XYZ file of C-alpha atoms in Angstrom:
363
model
C -20.256 222.725 69.999
C -20.069 223.348 66.236
C -22.058 221.205 63.842
C -20.796 217.654 63.513
C -20.595 216.635 59.798
C -21.831 213.145 60.684
C -24.561 214.140 63.096
C -26.976 215.976 60.817
C -30.548 214.718 60.568
C -30.205 214.684 56.760
C -27.372 212.129 56.735
C -28.550 208.847 55.194
C -27.231 206.837 58.155
C -29.282 208.934 60.604
C -32.365 206.946 59.570
C -33.570 203.440 60.367
C -33.748 200.710 57.747
C -34.883 197.085 57.357
C -33.209 194.548 59.688
C -31.681 197.524 61.542
C -31.032 195.562 64.727
C -28.292 193.629 62.879
C -27.739 195.398 59.543
C -26.161 198.850 59.615
C -26.162 199.736 55.933
C -26.104 198.576 52.323
C -23.950 199.892 49.482
C -24.346 199.083 45.790
C -21.556 200.034 43.395
C -21.512 199.957 39.589
C -18.136 200.056 37.804
C -18.012 201.557 34.305
C -15.315 202.624 31.830
C -15.524 204.921 28.838
C -15.108 203.375 25.406
C -12.040 204.485 23.407
C -9.965 205.237 26.503
C -7.450 202.948 28.230
C -8.047 201.930 31.839
C -6.714 204.464 34.389
C -3.641 202.323 35.079
C -2.647 202.717 31.397
C -3.516 206.364 30.804
C -1.426 208.339 28.295
C -0.678 212.058 28.485
C -3.981 213.905 29.050
C -6.330 210.875 29.134
C -7.087 211.340 32.851
C -8.088 214.984 32.441
C -10.190 214.232 29.359
C -12.108 211.447 31.109
C -12.691 213.643 34.151
C -13.954 216.497 31.958
C -16.329 214.200 30.050
C -17.804 212.725 33.227
C -18.159 216.082 34.970
C -19.793 217.529 31.845
C -22.289 214.650 31.675
C -23.515 215.548 35.180
C -23.668 219.244 34.329
C -25.875 218.484 31.310
C -28.012 215.843 33.021
C -31.285 216.110 34.865
C -31.197 218.213 38.038
C -27.511 219.199 37.795
C -27.987 221.415 40.860
C -28.341 218.235 42.942
C -24.703 217.287 42.327
C -21.338 218.754 43.236
C -18.264 217.781 41.191
C -14.670 218.400 42.189
C -11.178 217.153 41.506
C -9.719 215.174 44.398
C -6.505 217.219 44.121
C -8.551 220.267 45.157
C -9.650 218.587 48.399
C -7.621 219.317 51.488
C -6.272 216.423 53.528
C -9.159 216.589 55.971
C -11.799 216.534 53.241
C -10.215 213.454 51.687
C -10.032 211.770 55.081
C -13.737 212.309 55.787
C -14.723 210.908 52.381
C -12.524 207.857 52.999
C -14.150 207.332 56.406
C -17.551 207.417 54.752
C -16.541 204.755 52.229
C -16.761 207.126 49.260
C -13.040 207.401 48.472
C -10.225 204.920 48.935
C -6.877 206.153 50.257
C -4.904 204.516 47.488
C -6.687 206.549 44.791
C -6.558 209.984 46.418
C -3.464 210.846 44.347
C -4.497 209.070 41.153
C -4.169 211.188 37.965
C -7.424 212.941 37.165
C -9.182 211.531 40.226
C -12.504 213.226 40.832
C -15.712 212.852 42.734
C -19.322 213.811 42.123
C -21.664 213.744 45.101
C -25.391 214.182 45.353
C -26.314 216.764 47.957
C -28.119 214.217 50.173
C -24.999 212.021 50.322
C -26.867 208.905 49.169
C -25.146 208.821 45.766
C -21.467 209.322 44.982
C -19.537 208.828 41.774
C -15.758 208.513 41.739
C -13.790 209.283 38.578
C -10.501 207.602 37.606
C -10.331 205.634 40.856
C -9.390 202.200 39.458
C -12.197 202.500 36.872
C -13.231 205.616 34.941
C -16.570 205.746 36.743
C -17.771 204.085 39.923
C -21.319 204.882 40.981
C -22.175 204.086 44.612
C -25.452 204.324 46.513
C -25.751 204.094 50.304
C -28.878 203.241 52.302
C -29.531 202.342 55.951
C -30.364 198.754 56.849
C -30.821 195.921 54.367
C -32.277 197.664 51.313
C -30.292 196.403 48.325
C -33.052 196.995 45.774
C -33.442 200.631 46.829
C -29.686 201.206 46.541
C -29.523 199.442 43.168
C -32.443 201.471 41.798
C -30.594 204.718 42.626
C -27.421 203.455 40.928
C -29.297 202.149 37.904
C -31.179 205.416 37.442
C -27.945 207.434 37.443
C -26.199 204.860 35.244
C -28.992 205.128 32.656
C -28.803 208.922 32.766
C -25.019 208.901 32.230
C -25.313 206.501 29.304
C -27.281 209.182 27.434
C -24.090 211.271 27.407
C -21.274 208.715 27.712
C -20.461 205.513 25.861
C -19.369 202.818 28.293
C -17.063 199.996 27.227
C -18.877 196.672 26.961
C -18.856 193.461 24.947
C -21.386 190.798 24.135
C -19.277 188.095 25.822
C -18.113 189.903 28.960
C -20.675 192.623 29.598
C -19.250 195.865 30.984
C -15.445 195.938 30.766
C -13.628 196.821 33.973
C -10.085 197.059 35.309
C -10.536 193.977 37.488
C -11.824 190.881 35.682
C -13.959 190.010 38.726
C -15.876 193.290 38.229
C -16.740 192.634 34.582
C -20.224 191.597 33.553
C -22.732 193.652 35.493
C -19.961 195.724 37.098
C -21.978 195.525 40.310
C -20.693 194.945 43.817
C -23.039 194.813 46.810
C -21.683 195.285 50.332
C -23.626 195.082 53.586
C -22.359 196.015 57.054
C -23.557 193.943 59.999
C -23.119 193.817 63.766
C -22.551 190.215 64.899
C -21.482 190.280 68.576
C -23.439 187.209 69.687
C -22.041 184.972 66.950
C -18.575 186.341 67.741
C -19.085 185.654 71.476
C -20.092 182.083 70.670
C -16.780 181.545 68.827
C -18.508 180.400 65.633
C -17.610 183.209 63.220
C -15.013 181.027 61.471
C -17.687 178.441 60.701
C -19.901 181.101 59.144
C -16.899 182.487 57.227
C -16.206 179.090 55.708
C -19.835 178.403 54.846
C -20.393 181.738 53.111
C -17.022 181.714 51.335
C -18.019 178.433 49.732
C -21.125 180.203 48.406
C -19.086 183.014 46.804
C -19.661 185.598 49.540
C -16.762 187.509 51.096
C -16.645 188.625 54.743
C -14.208 191.269 55.962
C -13.665 193.658 58.878
C -15.363 197.072 58.798
C -13.325 199.163 61.222
C -10.141 197.157 61.580
C -9.233 193.775 63.031
C -10.101 192.655 66.530
C -7.751 191.256 69.140
C -8.236 187.655 68.081
C -7.042 186.375 64.716
C -9.777 186.707 62.093
C -11.981 188.832 64.370
C -13.306 192.272 63.462
C -13.153 195.269 65.793
C -16.475 195.628 67.590
C -17.841 192.560 65.776
C -18.719 194.802 62.821
C -18.386 192.866 59.566
C -18.856 193.619 55.884
C -20.426 190.978 53.653
C -19.915 191.434 49.903
C -20.536 189.803 46.555
C -17.329 188.358 45.111
C -17.708 188.519 41.324
C -19.893 190.688 39.095
C -19.925 188.082 36.349
C -21.724 185.520 38.542
C -25.232 185.830 37.120
C -27.508 188.819 36.577
C -27.822 191.782 38.913
C -31.003 190.196 40.263
C -29.261 186.865 40.954
C -26.284 188.547 42.645
C -28.515 190.708 44.805
C -30.767 187.812 45.767
C -27.778 185.665 46.736
C -26.248 188.319 48.968
C -29.557 189.303 50.582
C -30.187 185.635 51.390
C -26.725 185.379 52.989
C -27.287 188.543 55.040
C -30.705 187.386 56.243
C -29.178 184.057 57.210
C -26.529 185.848 59.282
C -29.127 188.177 60.822
C -31.339 185.271 61.858
C -28.308 183.428 63.233
C -27.228 186.496 65.228
C -30.701 186.793 66.767
C -30.721 183.110 67.647
C -27.277 183.333 69.273
C -28.333 186.567 70.993
C -31.179 184.790 72.741
C -28.895 181.915 73.706
C -26.301 184.292 75.139
C -28.978 186.207 77.046
C -30.169 183.039 78.773
C -26.896 181.143 79.241
C -24.315 183.924 79.831
C -26.112 186.888 81.452
C -23.286 187.748 83.858
C -20.628 187.890 81.122
C -22.818 190.017 78.880
C -23.739 192.420 81.674
C -20.082 192.711 82.636
C -19.060 193.584 79.058
C -21.875 196.103 78.611
C -21.540 197.771 82.014
C -17.763 198.090 81.685
C -18.229 199.733 78.269
C -20.792 202.146 79.690
C -18.568 203.026 82.666
C -15.586 203.605 80.389
C -17.603 205.913 78.132
C -19.116 207.790 81.076
C -15.920 208.484 82.981
C -13.121 208.631 80.398
C -11.419 211.961 79.770
C -9.675 210.679 76.635
C -11.042 208.078 74.229
C -8.941 206.287 71.547
C -10.690 205.535 68.255
C -10.494 201.733 68.472
C -11.855 201.678 72.005
C -14.764 203.913 70.997
C -15.845 201.476 68.268
C -15.736 198.605 70.759
C -17.761 200.619 73.297
C -20.443 201.487 70.728
C -20.607 197.804 69.833
C -21.058 196.744 73.457
C -23.753 199.370 74.072
C -25.636 198.213 70.979
C -25.284 194.591 72.090
C -26.732 195.504 75.487
C -29.615 197.327 73.810
C -30.373 194.395 71.503
C -30.280 191.890 74.379
C -32.484 194.144 76.490
C -30.278 195.299 79.361
C -29.874 198.907 78.137
C -32.416 201.357 76.727
C -32.488 205.023 75.811
C -30.767 205.063 72.417
C -31.782 203.990 68.894
C -29.952 201.787 66.398
C -29.609 204.607 63.853
C -28.039 206.870 66.505
C -25.493 204.162 67.285
C -24.784 203.745 63.565
C -24.198 207.484 63.167
C -21.844 207.425 66.165
C -19.541 205.062 64.278
C -18.949 207.878 61.777
C -18.904 210.680 64.324
C -16.035 209.146 66.329
C -13.715 208.778 63.332
C -10.618 210.996 63.351
C -11.471 213.006 60.242
C -14.979 213.852 61.416
C -13.704 214.905 64.841
C -10.915 217.006 63.359
C -13.489 218.794 61.199
C -15.417 219.729 64.348
C -12.194 220.878 66.052
C -11.228 222.965 63.035
C -14.586 224.706 62.807
C -15.455 225.157 66.474
C -14.195 226.921 69.567
C -13.187 224.684 72.458
C -11.513 225.143 75.801
C -9.254 222.195 76.595
C -7.248 221.526 79.769
C -3.898 223.264 79.626
C -1.898 220.031 79.394
C -3.538 219.016 76.071
C -3.805 222.471 74.478
C -1.998 222.387 71.142
C -1.839 218.578 71.117
C -4.079 217.563 68.222
C -4.197 213.829 68.956
C -5.219 214.308 72.599
C -7.742 217.009 71.704
C -9.311 214.565 69.240
C -9.508 211.904 71.957
C -11.018 214.406 74.399
C -13.693 215.450 71.911
C -14.443 211.789 71.163
C -14.992 211.140 74.875
C -17.368 214.119 75.128
C -19.390 213.011 72.089
C -19.863 209.522 73.530
C -20.917 210.956 76.895
C -23.472 213.222 75.230
C -24.807 210.363 73.094
C -25.187 208.057 76.098
C -26.598 210.577 78.600
C -30.124 209.106 78.367
C -29.103 205.455 78.666
C -30.922 203.399 81.260
C -29.402 200.188 82.638
């Protein structure tokens, strides 16, 4: 099998992080706009190209320019754009934006989008709950860019951004969590309400679940709501406190479920394992649910033989774009009835990847 772009040992999500049994990853994003240019939605003539050139040039003249790769989004093929969207670096709606660009650090931990809603959006990704580490990477790059670029800011509003909610620090912190025990208990709505009242947003990571308000696989994203609500330190502290509260609640519910509902949990986990082991074709949504159930079984203690970071990486590896990259760059022999059928070949490869990942599981 050819190299999987999401399976490499150098990928940031291939490593463990704090609170890894519940928290998958943390992203910190800083939004910035260049002074003396309109926002991207109000660009005139060659504004988009000029902003892109200025930002790209600032990286080329910065420290360690060899650590970064800059490219215009229009030069990406459809598959490249899809993979970056699946990794949370690009958003679909901005792939065709005038002058859209991206600068990525070679280790994948830092990415900077250009002319995607704001002129510059710096993002840092880390495994587990490590907001300070992600912020430090963003802040270091932000400080470096400010030596070359003048960002729009005011004394009253702080950094000026396209969305008023992003003004001030320009920072947004997002954390991805796995909350199957709280979801099983039927209390997610109560946690939603409580955290919303504290200015924290909760959304689905990989699509909605079957029940209204539920998230596929019980994977949720918890985010700060407004960048103007206090300093970066205050915003980070508030979100970290909310995430730790959810993590502690998930562990408490996990223990309750283990004691009070062992048969239902075993049924869910064993069915997921059997489906992964014997399926010839695996749809994307079902694969996310299976990974969730296997992780739940591991956390409760009825399955062993796989690590949290491997399960996190699987969530990227089973996405369509990542699988299509492997298909495009490898040589495979499919059954005759699915040869030439891209969708079914993708589902077949997804099934094989899950089977390989779970081959050392012990029930």
